[in-house]
């Protein structure tokens, strides 16, 4: 699931990535950090702020750790969706930042 979601999101098929994520949930497959990063990337591509916020909440609901990749994907999603305050808030809370986080 994650490989297909990531491939779709990275190749400008963000709607397909989100559809795959929905199918994954219907089959009760638990997403991991890589899945969340890819889905958030797709949300950012589509400026789908409401869905991105819902996924942000889902990350906490299932007890998934916010690793650097997920945090960077959240910053990207909020920023690309025009919500710079939340993007900055996530960025400021990051324990570690790399070159990707800063760009």
PDB file of C-alpha atoms in Angstrom:
ATOM      1  CA  UNK A   1       0.000   0.000   0.000  1.00  0.00           C
ATOM      2  CA  UNK A   2       2.651   2.481   1.013  1.00  0.00           C
ATOM      3  CA  UNK A   3       4.701   1.927  -2.129  1.00  0.00           C
ATOM      4  CA  UNK A   4       1.688   2.571  -4.364  1.00  0.00           C
ATOM      5  CA  UNK A   5       0.593   5.619  -2.368  1.00  0.00           C
ATOM      6  CA  UNK A   6       4.116   7.069  -2.458  1.00  0.00           C
ATOM      7  CA  UNK A   7       4.563   6.395  -6.169  1.00  0.00           C
ATOM      8  CA  UNK A   8       1.226   8.013  -6.958  1.00  0.00           C
ATOM      9  CA  UNK A   9       1.889  11.096  -4.833  1.00  0.00           C
ATOM     10  CA  UNK A  10       5.396  11.605  -6.213  1.00  0.00           C
ATOM     11  CA  UNK A  11       4.219  11.300  -9.820  1.00  0.00           C
ATOM     12  CA  UNK A  12       1.485  13.941  -9.709  1.00  0.00           C
ATOM     13  CA  UNK A  13      -1.325  11.445  -9.078  1.00  0.00           C
ATOM     14  CA  UNK A  14      -2.214  12.799  -5.661  1.00  0.00           C
ATOM     15  CA  UNK A  15      -5.925  12.071  -5.972  1.00  0.00           C
ATOM     16  CA  UNK A  16      -5.101   8.438  -6.719  1.00  0.00           C
ATOM     17  CA  UNK A  17      -2.764   8.372  -3.707  1.00  0.00           C
ATOM     18  CA  UNK A  18      -5.605   9.551  -1.485  1.00  0.00           C
ATOM     19  CA  UNK A  19      -7.993   7.006  -2.980  1.00  0.00           C
ATOM     20  CA  UNK A  20      -5.465   4.256  -2.253  1.00  0.00           C
ATOM     21  CA  UNK A  21      -5.133   5.511   1.317  1.00  0.00           C
ATOM     22  CA  UNK A  22      -8.908   5.352   1.707  1.00  0.00           C
ATOM     23  CA  UNK A  23      -8.960   1.786   0.354  1.00  0.00           C
ATOM     24  CA  UNK A  24      -6.153   0.886   2.743  1.00  0.00           C
ATOM     25  CA  UNK A  25      -8.239   2.139   5.663  1.00  0.00           C
ATOM     26  CA  UNK A  26     -11.308   0.221   4.474  1.00  0.00           C
ATOM     27  CA  UNK A  27      -9.210  -2.950   4.570  1.00  0.00           C
ATOM     28  CA  UNK A  28      -8.107  -2.116   8.136  1.00  0.00           C
ATOM     29  CA  UNK A  29      -4.432  -1.874   7.226  1.00  0.00           C
ATOM     30  CA  UNK A  30      -2.631   0.324   9.734  1.00  0.00           C
ATOM     31  CA  UNK A  31      -0.527   3.074   8.125  1.00  0.00           C
ATOM     32  CA  UNK A  32       3.005   3.786   9.303  1.00  0.00           C
ATOM     33  CA  UNK A  33       5.148   6.928   9.271  1.00  0.00           C
ATOM     34  CA  UNK A  34       6.115   6.453   5.629  1.00  0.00           C
ATOM     35  CA  UNK A  35       2.486   6.077   4.623  1.00  0.00           C
ATOM     36  CA  UNK A  36       1.515   9.213   6.514  1.00  0.00           C
ATOM     37  CA  UNK A  37       4.371  11.198   4.975  1.00  0.00           C
ATOM     38  CA  UNK A  38       3.261  10.181   1.470  1.00  0.00           C
ATOM     39  CA  UNK A  39      -0.408  10.916   2.115  1.00  0.00           C
ATOM     40  CA  UNK A  40       0.418  14.315   3.614  1.00  0.00           C
ATOM     41  CA  UNK A  41       2.589  15.039   0.558  1.00  0.00           C
ATOM     42  CA  UNK A  42      -0.431  14.250  -1.636  1.00  0.00           C
ATOM     43  CA  UNK A  43      -2.612  16.547   0.480  1.00  0.00           C
ATOM     44  CA  UNK A  44      -0.050  19.309   0.048  1.00  0.00           C
ATOM     45  CA  UNK A  45      -0.046  18.814  -3.719  1.00  0.00           C
ATOM     46  CA  UNK A  46      -3.812  19.299  -3.757  1.00  0.00           C
ATOM     47  CA  UNK A  47      -3.880  22.007  -1.047  1.00  0.00           C
ATOM     48  CA  UNK A  48      -6.333  19.705   0.738  1.00  0.00           C
ATOM     49  CA  UNK A  49      -6.078  21.379   4.133  1.00  0.00           C
ATOM     50  CA  UNK A  50      -9.181  19.811   5.725  1.00  0.00           C
ATOM     51  CA  UNK A  51      -8.086  16.291   4.797  1.00  0.00           C
ATOM     52  CA  UNK A  52      -4.516  17.026   5.875  1.00  0.00           C
ATOM     53  CA  UNK A  53      -5.754  18.167   9.288  1.00  0.00           C
ATOM     54  CA  UNK A  54      -7.869  15.023   9.572  1.00  0.00           C
ATOM     55  CA  UNK A  55      -4.831  12.883   8.803  1.00  0.00           C
ATOM     56  CA  UNK A  56      -2.779  14.872  11.324  1.00  0.00           C
ATOM     57  CA  UNK A  57      -5.394  13.946  13.933  1.00  0.00           C
ATOM     58  CA  UNK A  58      -5.386  10.299  12.776  1.00  0.00           C
ATOM     59  CA  UNK A  59      -1.635  10.129  13.359  1.00  0.00           C
ATOM     60  CA  UNK A  60      -2.205  10.856  17.036  1.00  0.00           C
ATOM     61  CA  UNK A  61      -5.320   8.684  17.275  1.00  0.00           C
ATOM     62  CA  UNK A  62      -3.477   5.533  16.240  1.00  0.00           C
ATOM     63  CA  UNK A  63      -0.441   6.382  18.357  1.00  0.00           C
ATOM     64  CA  UNK A  64       1.997   6.844  15.500  1.00  0.00           C
ATOM     65  CA  UNK A  65       5.218   8.633  16.384  1.00  0.00           C
ATOM     66  CA  UNK A  66       5.895  11.947  14.716  1.00  0.00           C
ATOM     67  CA  UNK A  67       9.271  11.212  13.220  1.00  0.00           C
ATOM     68  CA  UNK A  68      11.229  13.739  11.189  1.00  0.00           C
ATOM     69  CA  UNK A  69       9.710  12.603   7.880  1.00  0.00           C
ATOM     70  CA  UNK A  70       6.131  12.980   9.133  1.00  0.00           C
ATOM     71  CA  UNK A  71       6.848  16.341  10.731  1.00  0.00           C
ATOM     72  CA  UNK A  72       8.444  17.602   7.518  1.00  0.00           C
ATOM     73  CA  UNK A  73       5.449  16.324   5.532  1.00  0.00           C
ATOM     74  CA  UNK A  74       3.132  18.188   7.927  1.00  0.00           C
ATOM     75  CA  UNK A  75       5.107  21.418   7.473  1.00  0.00           C
ATOM     76  CA  UNK A  76       4.932  20.937   3.701  1.00  0.00           C
ATOM     77  CA  UNK A  77       1.198  20.147   3.702  1.00  0.00           C
ATOM     78  CA  UNK A  78       0.268  23.103   5.916  1.00  0.00           C
ATOM     79  CA  UNK A  79       2.526  25.454   3.964  1.00  0.00           C
ATOM     80  CA  UNK A  80       1.295  24.383   0.541  1.00  0.00           C
ATOM     81  CA  UNK A  81      -2.279  24.646   1.776  1.00  0.00           C
ATOM     82  CA  UNK A  82      -1.715  28.261   2.819  1.00  0.00           C
ATOM     83  CA  UNK A  83      -1.764  27.640   6.574  1.00  0.00           C
ATOM     84  CA  UNK A  84       1.619  29.109   7.451  1.00  0.00           C
ATOM     85  CA  UNK A  85       0.815  29.454  11.163  1.00  0.00           C
ATOM     86  CA  UNK A  86       0.336  25.699  11.596  1.00  0.00           C
ATOM     87  CA  UNK A  87       3.332  24.997   9.348  1.00  0.00           C
ATOM     88  CA  UNK A  88       5.485  27.175  11.586  1.00  0.00           C
ATOM     89  CA  UNK A  89       4.034  25.613  14.728  1.00  0.00           C
ATOM     90  CA  UNK A  90       4.964  22.085  13.594  1.00  0.00           C
ATOM     91  CA  UNK A  91       8.387  23.308  12.452  1.00  0.00           C
ATOM     92  CA  UNK A  92       9.082  25.001  15.789  1.00  0.00           C
ATOM     93  CA  UNK A  93       8.208  21.800  17.678  1.00  0.00           C
ATOM     94  CA  UNK A  94      10.591  19.621  15.650  1.00  0.00           C
ATOM     95  CA  UNK A  95      13.378  18.202  17.806  1.00  0.00           C
ATOM     96  CA  UNK A  96      15.647  17.654  14.826  1.00  0.00           C
ATOM     97  CA  UNK A  97      15.725  19.555  11.571  1.00  0.00           C
ATOM     98  CA  UNK A  98      17.700  18.613   8.505  1.00  0.00           C
ATOM     99  CA  UNK A  99      18.222  20.329   5.165  1.00  0.00           C
ATOM    100  CA  UNK A 100      14.856  19.004   3.944  1.00  0.00           C
ATOM    101  CA  UNK A 101      13.041  20.508   6.945  1.00  0.00           C
ATOM    102  CA  UNK A 102      14.601  23.893   6.284  1.00  0.00           C
ATOM    103  CA  UNK A 103      13.730  23.889   2.580  1.00  0.00           C
TER     104      UNK A 103
END
